[in-house]
mmCIF file of C-alpha atoms and ligand atoms in Angstrom:
data_model
loop_
_atom_site.group_PDB
_atom_site.id
_atom_site.type_symbol
_atom_site.label_atom_id
_atom_site.label_comp_id
_atom_site.label_asym_id
_atom_site.label_seq_id
_atom_site.Cartn_x
_atom_site.Cartn_y
_atom_site.Cartn_z
ATOM 1 C CA UNK A 1 0.000 0.000 0.000
ATOM 2 C CA UNK A 2 1.406 3.380 -0.952
ATOM 3 C CA UNK A 3 0.744 6.234 1.433
ATOM 4 C CA UNK A 4 -1.608 9.014 0.328
ATOM 5 C CA UNK A 5 0.226 12.357 0.571
ATOM 6 C CA UNK A 6 -2.578 14.432 -0.949
ATOM 7 C CA UNK A 7 -3.090 16.549 2.148
ATOM 8 C CA UNK A 8 0.598 17.139 2.855
ATOM 9 C CA UNK A 9 2.259 20.479 2.044
ATOM 10 C CA UNK A 10 4.341 21.018 -1.096
ATOM 11 C CA UNK A 11 7.795 20.506 0.464
ATOM 12 C CA UNK A 12 6.640 17.264 2.103
ATOM 13 C CA UNK A 13 5.150 15.952 -1.132
ATOM 14 C CA UNK A 14 8.385 16.829 -2.986
ATOM 15 C CA UNK A 15 10.227 14.421 -0.685
ATOM 16 C CA UNK A 16 7.600 11.697 -0.202
ATOM 17 C CA UNK A 17 4.891 11.607 -2.900
ATOM 18 C CA UNK A 18 5.360 8.513 -5.066
ATOM 19 C CA UNK A 19 8.533 7.781 -3.101
ATOM 20 C CA UNK A 20 7.549 5.319 -0.369
ATOM 21 C CA UNK A 21 10.263 3.012 0.924
ATOM 22 C CA UNK A 22 11.005 0.294 -1.636
ATOM 23 C CA UNK A 23 8.543 -2.590 -1.000
ATOM 24 C CA UNK A 24 11.132 -5.262 -1.828
ATOM 25 C CA UNK A 25 14.010 -4.102 0.404
ATOM 26 C CA UNK A 26 12.890 -1.142 2.511
ATOM 27 C CA UNK A 27 15.370 1.147 0.705
ATOM 28 C CA UNK A 28 14.399 4.666 1.806
ATOM 29 C CA UNK A 29 15.371 6.151 -1.543
ATOM 30 C CA UNK A 30 13.630 4.884 -4.677
ATOM 31 C CA UNK A 31 16.122 2.517 -6.359
ATOM 32 C CA UNK A 32 17.366 3.023 -9.912
ATOM 33 C CA UNK A 33 15.586 0.050 -11.477
ATOM 34 C CA UNK A 34 18.220 -0.371 -14.181
ATOM 35 C CA UNK A 35 16.435 -3.160 -16.031
ATOM 36 C CA UNK A 36 14.842 -3.466 -19.459
ATOM 37 C CA UNK A 37 12.583 -6.421 -18.639
ATOM 38 C CA UNK A 38 10.821 -8.203 -15.737
ATOM 39 C CA UNK A 39 10.401 -11.883 -14.860
ATOM 40 C CA UNK A 40 6.859 -13.222 -15.323
ATOM 41 C CA UNK A 41 5.488 -15.918 -13.036
ATOM 42 C CA UNK A 42 3.383 -17.350 -15.819
ATOM 43 C CA UNK A 43 2.491 -16.130 -19.290
ATOM 44 C CA UNK A 44 1.014 -12.665 -18.853
ATOM 45 C CA UNK A 45 1.229 -12.969 -15.050
ATOM 46 C CA UNK A 46 3.523 -10.140 -13.926
ATOM 47 C CA UNK A 47 3.807 -7.585 -11.131
ATOM 48 C CA UNK A 48 2.721 -4.491 -13.083
ATOM 49 C CA UNK A 49 5.865 -4.199 -15.192
ATOM 50 C CA UNK A 50 6.744 -6.152 -18.312
ATOM 51 C CA UNK A 51 9.143 -3.967 -20.335
ATOM 52 C CA UNK A 52 10.839 -0.668 -19.420
ATOM 53 C CA UNK A 53 9.667 1.388 -22.411
ATOM 54 C CA UNK A 54 6.121 0.662 -21.224
ATOM 55 C CA UNK A 55 6.845 1.109 -17.522
ATOM 56 C CA UNK A 56 9.674 1.276 -15.003
ATOM 57 C CA UNK A 57 9.303 1.688 -11.210
ATOM 58 C CA UNK A 58 11.786 4.600 -11.007
ATOM 59 C CA UNK A 59 9.816 6.389 -13.721
ATOM 60 C CA UNK A 60 6.537 5.630 -11.931
ATOM 61 C CA UNK A 61 7.906 7.272 -8.767
ATOM 62 C CA UNK A 62 8.929 10.384 -10.743
ATOM 63 C CA UNK A 63 5.557 10.587 -12.524
ATOM 64 C CA UNK A 64 3.635 10.326 -9.247
ATOM 65 C CA UNK A 65 5.860 12.910 -7.563
ATOM 66 C CA UNK A 66 5.476 15.415 -10.415
ATOM 67 C CA UNK A 67 1.708 14.875 -10.660
ATOM 68 C CA UNK A 68 1.476 15.586 -6.932
ATOM 69 C CA UNK A 69 3.596 18.758 -7.152
ATOM 70 C CA UNK A 70 1.491 20.193 -9.999
ATOM 71 C CA UNK A 71 -1.774 19.166 -8.312
ATOM 72 C CA UNK A 72 -2.711 16.908 -11.242
ATOM 73 C CA UNK A 73 -4.325 13.471 -11.419
ATOM 74 C CA UNK A 74 -1.471 12.031 -13.473
ATOM 75 C CA UNK A 75 2.003 12.734 -14.845
ATOM 76 C CA UNK A 76 3.891 11.260 -17.769
ATOM 77 C CA UNK A 77 7.665 11.595 -18.040
ATOM 78 C CA UNK A 78 9.708 11.815 -21.238
ATOM 79 C CA UNK A 79 13.303 11.822 -22.446
ATOM 80 C CA UNK A 80 13.303 15.642 -22.817
ATOM 81 C CA UNK A 81 11.030 18.661 -22.622
ATOM 82 C CA UNK A 82 10.657 18.550 -26.404
ATOM 83 C CA UNK A 83 9.734 14.856 -26.303
ATOM 84 C CA UNK A 84 6.956 15.868 -23.880
ATOM 85 C CA UNK A 85 5.867 18.576 -26.348
ATOM 86 C CA UNK A 86 5.863 16.070 -29.218
ATOM 87 C CA UNK A 87 3.739 13.709 -27.137
ATOM 88 C CA UNK A 88 1.107 16.393 -26.507
ATOM 89 C CA UNK A 89 1.129 17.069 -30.251
ATOM 90 C CA UNK A 90 -0.045 13.480 -30.798
ATOM 91 C CA UNK A 91 -3.431 14.730 -29.551
ATOM 92 C CA UNK A 92 -3.630 16.876 -32.735
ATOM 93 C CA UNK A 93 -4.819 15.907 -36.204
ATOM 94 C CA UNK A 94 -4.025 17.377 -39.640
ATOM 95 C CA UNK A 95 -5.894 20.673 -40.015
ATOM 96 C CA UNK A 96 -5.714 21.519 -36.321
ATOM 97 C CA UNK A 97 -4.210 24.847 -35.288
ATOM 98 C CA UNK A 98 -1.935 25.764 -32.391
ATOM 99 C CA UNK A 99 -1.575 29.308 -31.078
ATOM 100 C CA UNK A 100 1.888 29.933 -29.638
ATOM 101 C CA UNK A 101 3.217 32.861 -27.700
ATOM 102 C CA UNK A 102 5.452 35.088 -29.852
ATOM 103 C CA UNK A 103 8.389 34.511 -27.526
ATOM 104 C CA UNK A 104 7.934 30.782 -27.027
ATOM 105 C CA UNK A 105 11.028 28.689 -26.285
ATOM 106 C CA UNK A 106 12.939 28.373 -29.577
ATOM 107 C CA UNK A 107 12.890 24.572 -29.631
ATOM 108 C CA UNK A 108 9.104 24.503 -29.185
ATOM 109 C CA UNK A 109 8.688 26.998 -32.040
ATOM 110 C CA UNK A 110 11.046 24.934 -34.225
ATOM 111 C CA UNK A 111 9.131 21.702 -33.530
ATOM 112 C CA UNK A 112 5.810 23.268 -34.593
ATOM 113 C CA UNK A 113 7.306 25.329 -37.431
ATOM 114 C CA UNK A 114 9.777 22.910 -39.018
ATOM 115 C CA UNK A 115 8.439 19.460 -38.090
ATOM 116 C CA UNK A 116 4.737 19.399 -37.230
ATOM 117 C CA UNK A 117 3.794 21.708 -40.119
ATOM 118 C CA UNK A 118 4.861 18.822 -42.407
ATOM 119 C CA UNK A 119 2.106 16.751 -40.790
ATOM 120 C CA UNK A 120 -0.632 19.303 -41.425
ATOM 121 C CA UNK A 121 -0.580 21.030 -38.035
ATOM 122 C CA UNK A 122 -1.023 24.790 -38.410
ATOM 123 C CA UNK A 123 0.685 27.263 -36.096
ATOM 124 C CA UNK A 124 0.539 31.020 -35.622
ATOM 125 C CA UNK A 125 2.086 33.376 -33.075
ATOM 126 C CA UNK A 126 0.603 36.141 -30.926
ATOM 127 C CA UNK A 127 1.545 38.159 -27.863
ATOM 128 C CA UNK A 128 -0.355 36.039 -25.341
ATOM 129 C CA UNK A 129 0.411 38.446 -22.492
ATOM 130 C CA UNK A 130 -2.269 40.573 -24.220
ATOM 131 C CA UNK A 131 -5.610 38.729 -23.877
ATOM 132 C CA UNK A 132 -7.219 40.849 -26.608
ATOM 133 C CA UNK A 133 -4.461 39.864 -29.024
ATOM 134 C CA UNK A 134 -4.983 36.233 -27.994
ATOM 135 C CA UNK A 135 -8.746 36.438 -28.592
ATOM 136 C CA UNK A 136 -8.164 37.961 -32.028
ATOM 137 C CA UNK A 137 -5.714 35.205 -32.963
ATOM 138 C CA UNK A 138 -7.984 32.298 -31.999
ATOM 139 C CA UNK A 139 -9.311 30.264 -34.929
ATOM 140 C CA UNK A 140 -12.194 27.843 -35.307
ATOM 141 C CA UNK A 141 -9.664 24.992 -35.538
ATOM 142 C CA UNK A 142 -7.434 26.104 -32.641
ATOM 143 C CA UNK A 143 -6.866 23.036 -30.448
ATOM 144 C CA UNK A 144 -4.018 24.247 -28.230
ATOM 145 C CA UNK A 145 -3.145 27.635 -26.846
ATOM 146 C CA UNK A 146 0.464 27.204 -25.787
ATOM 147 C CA UNK A 147 1.497 29.535 -23.004
ATOM 148 C CA UNK A 148 4.827 30.112 -21.330
ATOM 149 C CA UNK A 149 4.940 32.336 -18.277
ATOM 150 C CA UNK A 150 7.358 33.887 -17.531
ATOM 151 C CA UNK A 151 8.472 33.975 -21.180
ATOM 152 C CA UNK A 152 11.977 33.830 -22.503
ATOM 153 C CA UNK A 153 14.017 36.058 -22.721
ATOM 154 C CA UNK A 154 11.796 39.086 -21.882
ATOM 155 C CA UNK A 155 10.067 37.439 -18.897
ATOM 156 C CA UNK A 156 6.622 38.589 -19.948
ATOM 157 C CA UNK A 157 3.754 37.240 -17.863
ATOM 158 C CA UNK A 158 0.624 35.651 -19.294
ATOM 159 C CA UNK A 159 -2.562 35.826 -17.221
ATOM 160 C CA UNK A 160 -3.213 32.075 -16.961
ATOM 161 C CA UNK A 161 -6.616 32.314 -15.219
ATOM 162 C CA UNK A 162 -7.671 35.019 -17.716
ATOM 163 C CA UNK A 163 -6.604 32.822 -20.626
ATOM 164 C CA UNK A 164 -8.482 29.796 -19.204
ATOM 165 C CA UNK A 165 -11.595 31.981 -18.891
ATOM 166 C CA UNK A 166 -11.159 33.219 -22.471
ATOM 167 C CA UNK A 167 -10.996 29.635 -23.786
ATOM 168 C CA UNK A 168 -14.109 28.436 -21.925
ATOM 169 C CA UNK A 169 -16.614 27.079 -24.411
ATOM 170 C CA UNK A 170 -14.045 26.889 -27.231
ATOM 171 C CA UNK A 171 -12.396 23.723 -28.580
ATOM 172 C CA UNK A 172 -8.976 24.991 -27.541
ATOM 173 C CA UNK A 173 -7.168 23.502 -24.586
ATOM 174 C CA UNK A 174 -4.724 25.514 -22.539
ATOM 175 C CA UNK A 175 -1.176 24.154 -22.274
ATOM 176 C CA UNK A 176 1.154 25.933 -19.855
ATOM 177 C CA UNK A 177 4.899 25.410 -20.102
ATOM 178 C CA UNK A 178 5.735 25.996 -16.427
ATOM 179 C CA UNK A 179 9.496 25.508 -16.825
ATOM 180 C CA UNK A 180 10.543 29.060 -15.848
ATOM 181 C CA UNK A 181 8.375 29.238 -12.730
ATOM 182 C CA UNK A 182 8.392 25.653 -11.374
ATOM 183 C CA UNK A 183 5.367 24.199 -9.545
ATOM 184 C CA UNK A 184 6.678 25.674 -6.288
ATOM 185 C CA UNK A 185 5.981 29.211 -7.518
ATOM 186 C CA UNK A 186 3.084 28.687 -9.946
ATOM 187 C CA UNK A 187 0.258 26.129 -10.204
ATOM 188 C CA UNK A 188 -1.251 26.363 -13.709
ATOM 189 C CA UNK A 189 -3.809 23.534 -13.273
ATOM 190 C CA UNK A 190 -5.330 25.335 -10.284
ATOM 191 C CA UNK A 191 -5.495 28.474 -12.468
ATOM 192 C CA UNK A 192 -7.510 26.577 -15.094
ATOM 193 C CA UNK A 193 -4.909 25.102 -17.476
ATOM 194 C CA UNK A 194 -5.653 21.712 -19.084
ATOM 195 C CA UNK A 195 -2.057 20.501 -19.269
ATOM 196 C CA UNK A 196 1.195 21.556 -17.626
ATOM 197 C CA UNK A 197 4.467 20.813 -19.348
ATOM 198 C CA UNK A 198 8.035 21.046 -18.064
ATOM 199 C CA UNK A 199 11.525 20.719 -19.283
ATOM 200 C CA UNK A 200 12.624 18.973 -16.058
ATOM 201 C CA UNK A 201 16.143 19.713 -17.318
ATOM 202 C CA UNK A 202 15.812 23.152 -15.695
ATOM 203 C CA UNK A 203 14.524 23.968 -12.174
ATOM 204 C CA UNK A 204 12.971 20.568 -11.395
ATOM 205 C CA UNK A 205 16.228 18.667 -11.981
ATOM 206 C CA UNK A 206 17.977 21.761 -10.709
ATOM 207 C CA UNK A 207 21.605 20.635 -10.996
ATOM 208 C CA UNK A 208 22.339 20.809 -14.750
ATOM 209 C CA UNK A 209 23.042 17.084 -14.872
ATOM 210 C CA UNK A 210 20.010 15.567 -16.616
ATOM 211 C CA UNK A 211 17.672 16.200 -19.577
ATOM 212 C CA UNK A 212 13.981 15.336 -19.218
ATOM 213 C CA UNK A 213 10.371 16.407 -19.623
ATOM 214 C CA UNK A 214 6.929 15.829 -18.147
ATOM 215 C CA UNK A 215 3.251 16.448 -18.901
ATOM 216 C CA UNK A 216 0.756 16.667 -16.013
ATOM 217 C CA UNK A 217 -3.026 16.879 -16.295
ATOM 218 C CA UNK A 218 -6.409 15.863 -14.917
ATOM 219 C CA UNK A 219 -8.220 14.569 -18.028
ATOM 220 C CA UNK A 220 -8.080 10.766 -17.813
ATOM 221 C CA UNK A 221 -9.114 10.248 -21.427
ATOM 222 C CA UNK A 222 -6.199 12.402 -22.592
ATOM 223 C CA UNK A 223 -3.952 10.440 -20.242
ATOM 224 C CA UNK A 224 -4.908 7.207 -22.008
ATOM 225 C CA UNK A 225 -3.961 8.643 -25.412
ATOM 226 C CA UNK A 226 -0.743 10.210 -24.142
ATOM 227 C CA UNK A 227 0.345 7.093 -22.239
ATOM 228 C CA UNK A 228 -0.347 5.034 -25.362
ATOM 229 C CA UNK A 229 1.943 7.333 -27.370
ATOM 230 C CA UNK A 230 4.557 7.506 -24.609
ATOM 231 C CA UNK A 231 4.936 3.759 -25.126
ATOM 232 C CA UNK A 232 4.186 3.613 -28.856
ATOM 233 C CA UNK A 233 6.601 6.412 -29.872
ATOM 234 C CA UNK A 234 9.015 5.502 -27.085
ATOM 235 C CA UNK A 235 10.695 8.799 -26.083
ATOM 236 C CA UNK A 236 10.963 7.659 -22.453
ATOM 237 C CA UNK A 237 13.543 8.701 -19.841
ATOM 238 C CA UNK A 238 15.928 6.081 -18.509
ATOM 239 C CA UNK A 239 15.772 5.058 -14.834
ATOM 240 C CA UNK A 240 19.004 6.887 -13.955
ATOM 241 C CA UNK A 241 17.615 10.125 -15.412
ATOM 242 C CA UNK A 242 14.354 9.651 -13.482
ATOM 243 C CA UNK A 243 16.337 9.107 -10.279
ATOM 244 C CA UNK A 244 18.451 12.249 -10.807
ATOM 245 C CA UNK A 245 15.274 14.276 -11.372
ATOM 246 C CA UNK A 246 13.660 12.787 -8.254
ATOM 247 C CA UNK A 247 16.756 13.688 -6.276
ATOM 248 C CA UNK A 248 16.573 17.234 -7.618
ATOM 249 C CA UNK A 249 12.912 17.879 -6.817
ATOM 250 C CA UNK A 250 13.306 16.931 -3.153
ATOM 251 C CA UNK A 251 14.976 20.344 -2.617
ATOM 252 C CA UNK A 252 12.857 22.331 -5.094
ATOM 253 C CA UNK A 253 11.193 24.490 -2.433
ATOM 254 C CA UNK A 254 14.372 25.690 -0.725
ATOM 255 C CA UNK A 255 16.117 26.193 -4.053
ATOM 256 C CA UNK A 256 13.301 28.300 -5.535
ATOM 257 C CA UNK A 257 13.208 30.489 -2.410
ATOM 258 C CA UNK A 258 16.918 31.234 -2.785
ATOM 259 C CA UNK A 259 16.820 31.594 -6.599
ATOM 260 C CA UNK A 260 14.022 34.140 -6.165
ATOM 261 C CA UNK A 261 15.725 36.076 -3.350
ATOM 262 C CA UNK A 262 19.057 36.245 -5.184
ATOM 263 C CA UNK A 263 17.423 37.224 -8.495
ATOM 264 C CA UNK A 264 15.468 40.016 -6.772
ATOM 265 C CA UNK A 265 18.703 41.360 -5.257
ATOM 266 C CA UNK A 266 20.550 41.132 -8.582
ATOM 267 C CA UNK A 267 17.657 42.838 -10.425
ATOM 268 C CA UNK A 268 17.666 45.601 -7.820
ATOM 269 C CA UNK A 269 21.413 46.083 -8.218
ATOM 270 C CA UNK A 270 21.104 46.184 -12.019
ATOM 271 C CA UNK A 271 18.434 48.895 -11.759
ATOM 272 C CA UNK A 272 20.986 51.149 -10.067
ATOM 273 C CA UNK A 273 23.654 50.784 -12.758
ATOM 274 C CA UNK A 274 24.238 53.631 -15.170
ATOM 275 C CA UNK A 275 25.267 51.178 -17.920
ATOM 276 C CA UNK A 276 21.939 49.331 -17.691
ATOM 277 C CA UNK A 277 19.087 50.510 -19.891
ATOM 278 C CA UNK A 278 16.162 48.204 -18.965
ATOM 279 C CA UNK A 279 15.789 45.388 -16.418
ATOM 280 C CA UNK A 280 13.261 42.641 -17.127
ATOM 281 C CA UNK A 281 12.183 40.900 -13.912
ATOM 282 C CA UNK A 282 8.542 40.170 -13.011
ATOM 283 C CA UNK A 283 9.243 40.899 -9.340
ATOM 284 C CA UNK A 284 9.971 44.587 -10.068
ATOM 285 C CA UNK A 285 6.937 46.832 -9.741
ATOM 286 C CA UNK A 286 8.141 48.578 -12.919
ATOM 287 C CA UNK A 287 7.503 45.330 -14.837
ATOM 288 C CA UNK A 288 4.457 45.833 -17.133
ATOM 289 C CA UNK A 289 2.782 42.595 -15.954
ATOM 290 C CA UNK A 290 3.874 42.787 -12.312
ATOM 291 C CA UNK A 291 0.275 42.760 -11.011
ATOM 292 C CA UNK A 292 -0.544 39.537 -12.853
ATOM 293 C CA UNK A 293 2.724 37.973 -11.690
ATOM 294 C CA UNK A 294 1.955 38.917 -8.079
ATOM 295 C CA UNK A 295 -1.492 37.344 -8.404
ATOM 296 C CA UNK A 296 -0.500 34.033 -9.960
ATOM 297 C CA UNK A 297 3.026 33.422 -8.608
ATOM 298 C CA UNK A 298 4.214 33.049 -5.025
ATOM 299 C CA UNK A 299 7.723 34.199 -6.002
ATOM 300 C CA UNK A 300 9.406 35.481 -9.160
ATOM 301 C CA UNK A 301 11.999 32.785 -9.872
ATOM 302 C CA UNK A 302 15.653 33.184 -10.805
ATOM 303 C CA UNK A 303 15.621 34.527 -14.365
ATOM 304 C CA UNK A 304 16.609 38.150 -15.012
ATOM 305 C CA UNK A 305 17.212 39.834 -18.378
ATOM 306 C CA UNK A 306 18.586 43.325 -19.017
ATOM 307 C CA UNK A 307 19.866 45.551 -21.796
ATOM 308 C CA UNK A 308 23.063 47.594 -21.617
ATOM 309 C CA UNK A 309 24.037 50.879 -23.171
ATOM 310 C CA UNK A 310 26.913 50.406 -25.583
ATOM 311 C CA UNK A 311 25.248 47.603 -27.556
ATOM 312 C CA UNK A 312 26.795 44.329 -28.563
ATOM 313 C CA UNK A 313 30.379 45.266 -27.740
ATOM 314 C CA UNK A 314 29.681 45.971 -24.073
ATOM 315 C CA UNK A 315 27.198 43.074 -23.721
ATOM 316 C CA UNK A 316 29.686 40.589 -25.199
ATOM 317 C CA UNK A 317 32.454 41.791 -22.857
ATOM 318 C CA UNK A 318 30.241 41.444 -19.801
ATOM 319 C CA UNK A 319 29.149 37.871 -20.578
ATOM 320 C CA UNK A 320 32.733 36.807 -21.319
ATOM 321 C CA UNK A 321 34.169 38.455 -18.224
ATOM 322 C CA UNK A 322 32.014 36.996 -15.404
ATOM 323 C CA UNK A 323 33.335 34.053 -13.376
ATOM 324 C CA UNK A 324 30.581 33.208 -10.855
ATOM 325 C CA UNK A 325 28.154 33.458 -13.781
ATOM 326 C CA UNK A 326 29.282 30.852 -16.342
ATOM 327 C CA UNK A 327 28.774 31.722 -20.000
ATOM 328 C CA UNK A 328 26.383 28.963 -21.099
ATOM 329 C CA UNK A 329 22.927 28.201 -22.474
ATOM 330 C CA UNK A 330 20.180 26.583 -20.344
ATOM 331 C CA UNK A 331 18.991 27.655 -16.894
ATOM 332 C CA UNK A 332 17.556 26.558 -13.587
ATOM 333 C CA UNK A 333 20.601 24.887 -12.020
ATOM 334 C CA UNK A 334 22.176 25.775 -8.686
ATOM 335 C CA UNK A 335 25.030 27.531 -10.512
ATOM 336 C CA UNK A 336 24.580 30.968 -12.069
ATOM 337 C CA UNK A 337 24.670 31.245 -15.853
ATOM 338 C CA UNK A 338 24.934 34.248 -18.166
ATOM 339 C CA UNK A 339 24.271 34.355 -21.882
ATOM 340 C CA UNK A 340 23.723 36.564 -24.919
ATOM 341 C CA UNK A 341 20.298 35.525 -26.334
ATOM 342 C CA UNK A 342 20.727 37.174 -29.764
ATOM 343 C CA UNK A 343 23.889 35.174 -30.491
ATOM 344 C CA UNK A 344 23.133 32.065 -28.401
ATOM 345 C CA UNK A 345 19.703 30.750 -27.288
ATOM 346 C CA UNK A 346 17.716 32.975 -29.644
ATOM 347 C CA UNK A 347 20.070 33.092 -32.655
ATOM 348 C CA UNK A 348 17.426 31.344 -34.788
ATOM 349 C CA UNK A 349 15.047 34.311 -34.314
ATOM 350 C CA UNK A 350 17.359 36.592 -36.363
ATOM 351 C CA UNK A 351 15.401 38.205 -39.185
ATOM 352 C CA UNK A 352 12.020 37.084 -37.803
ATOM 353 C CA UNK A 353 9.469 39.162 -35.916
ATOM 354 C CA UNK A 354 10.679 37.580 -32.680
ATOM 355 C CA UNK A 355 14.244 38.860 -33.053
ATOM 356 C CA UNK A 356 15.918 39.940 -29.800
ATOM 357 C CA UNK A 357 18.257 42.893 -29.446
ATOM 358 C CA UNK A 358 22.054 42.767 -29.454
ATOM 359 C CA UNK A 359 22.392 44.560 -26.139
ATOM 360 C CA UNK A 360 20.304 42.009 -24.232
ATOM 361 C CA UNK A 361 21.839 39.745 -21.558
ATOM 362 C CA UNK A 362 20.010 36.914 -19.776
ATOM 363 C CA UNK A 363 20.930 35.631 -16.317
ATOM 364 C CA UNK A 364 19.941 32.409 -14.620
ATOM 365 C CA UNK A 365 20.656 33.480 -11.049
ATOM 366 C CA UNK A 366 21.872 30.489 -9.049
ATOM 367 C CA UNK A 367 22.109 29.867 -5.328
ATOM 368 C CA UNK A 368 25.721 30.911 -4.697
ATOM 369 C CA UNK A 369 26.007 33.721 -2.144
ATOM 370 C CA UNK A 370 24.380 36.821 -3.604
ATOM 371 C CA UNK A 371 27.332 39.037 -2.550
ATOM 372 C CA UNK A 372 29.625 36.994 -4.809
ATOM 373 C CA UNK A 373 27.098 37.146 -7.645
ATOM 374 C CA UNK A 374 26.838 40.934 -7.461
ATOM 375 C CA UNK A 375 30.615 41.416 -7.003
ATOM 376 C CA UNK A 376 31.126 39.297 -10.121
ATOM 377 C CA UNK A 377 28.749 41.436 -12.183
ATOM 378 C CA UNK A 378 30.247 44.629 -10.761
ATOM 379 C CA UNK A 379 33.723 43.587 -11.848
ATOM 380 C CA UNK A 380 32.564 42.456 -15.313
ATOM 381 C CA UNK A 381 30.702 45.753 -15.780
ATOM 382 C CA UNK A 382 33.816 47.708 -14.779
ATOM 383 C CA UNK A 383 36.000 45.805 -17.222
ATOM 384 C CA UNK A 384 33.458 46.008 -20.049
ATOM 385 C CA UNK A 385 32.811 49.708 -19.734
ATOM 386 C CA UNK A 386 36.279 51.013 -18.895
ATOM 387 C CA UNK A 387 38.498 48.545 -20.702
ATOM 388 C CA UNK A 388 40.790 48.658 -17.668
ATOM 389 C CA UNK A 389 41.673 44.977 -17.705
ATOM 390 C CA UNK A 390 45.020 45.273 -15.962
ATOM 391 C CA UNK A 391 44.890 44.843 -12.198
ATOM 392 C CA UNK A 392 41.211 43.930 -12.103
ATOM 393 C CA UNK A 393 41.280 40.320 -13.177
ATOM 394 C CA UNK A 394 42.015 38.998 -9.682
ATOM 395 C CA UNK A 395 39.805 41.347 -7.701
ATOM 396 C CA UNK A 396 36.992 38.834 -7.313
ATOM 397 C CA UNK A 397 37.014 37.220 -3.893
HETATM 398 C C1 PLP B 1 14.536 23.957 -22.230
HETATM 399 C C2 PLP B 1 13.115 24.279 -22.455
HETATM 400 C C3 PLP B 1 12.279 23.431 -23.204
HETATM 401 C C4 PLP B 1 12.791 22.199 -23.904
HETATM 402 O O1 PLP B 1 13.221 21.227 -23.003
HETATM 403 P P1 PLP B 1 14.396 20.184 -23.293
HETATM 404 O O2 PLP B 1 14.479 19.427 -22.018
HETATM 405 O O3 PLP B 1 15.631 20.980 -23.612
HETATM 406 O O4 PLP B 1 13.968 19.359 -24.453
HETATM 407 C C5 PLP B 1 10.938 23.767 -23.321
HETATM 408 N N1 PLP B 1 10.444 24.894 -22.760
HETATM 409 C C6 PLP B 1 11.212 25.735 -22.054
HETATM 410 C C7 PLP B 1 10.612 26.966 -21.468
HETATM 411 C C8 PLP B 1 12.575 25.472 -21.885
HETATM 412 O O5 PLP B 1 13.333 26.338 -21.199
#
């Protein structure tokens, strides 16, 4: 008998939901069931598992834990966030339309634009942080409205409850990619979303050591179809990857608190810098969607973007000069990362309507001490804007 953790608080569920002591041995931590197949006592007489593409106990634990954290009836885990996206797309048929946010994650856009279009799935973009623009962009054949909030790299906020209300009575289902917020800070299903999707590679895994994805929902009919395709198309995560993700989510609550606190301090520091033009952080009351963010999030997460005066030259120097902030793509790990979206994560948007500026820098603020994070930026800013390299390269403590 597995214990029912439904009434426990978030942090308790992160550690226990789906993760009872191993029934065979009493192991407190869910084992890595590194097996492809399972002994049967007679033909067709097995203990719930027959082949690891179809099911694996380590994956089951992860799926139950993630379903619990998002407040959903079920969860299905995949080999990557994009594999999870592809699986949701199996609910679509040729002629169906998907409405994406105009600053959707590049890989999601590419999947709909370059792959699924070939299978007759239509896709258009709109600024979904503007509900009027969303309403105008809806079509008769729209089956998914695909929301990210906060968005990337401008950290716009979409009113999830408002969008769910807008879609009531239509054929469109609301998908929320909750990767940037994490279930600790934002609960899309409670706000009216039909499906929540994550790249567990980011905050859920939290340690930049595993790639994975998940879909969580409440509709049991959709679960049947998705679970069928999870097995039939086979983009499943291995048991080791499930275990690493489980290990990561046990500390999600404390990590998100610190990510949010550090990011708020860094955003505040950036606001005071002469070299900084605009700071994009939903926790700032200058943020255009701050009210919506305050309503639907319990914290503002660790992502901060900003533009610098001096354009590409200064931006490039800053991102190459930091040491606490590692120059790298991705986000959501304990270590701080810095990147130049126009040349890195968002290079494929060049020449499109979604193009990002050359003076934009994106930070994934980690959980190192915030004094070291700010000192690192201070030093990189000084080098980038004065060119005084000599004597400054060892000033970081
Ligand atoms: C990284 C990311 C994805 C894709 O996930 P992968 O695990 O890299 O396949 C989807 N959405 C968002 C918001 C992401 O940041």
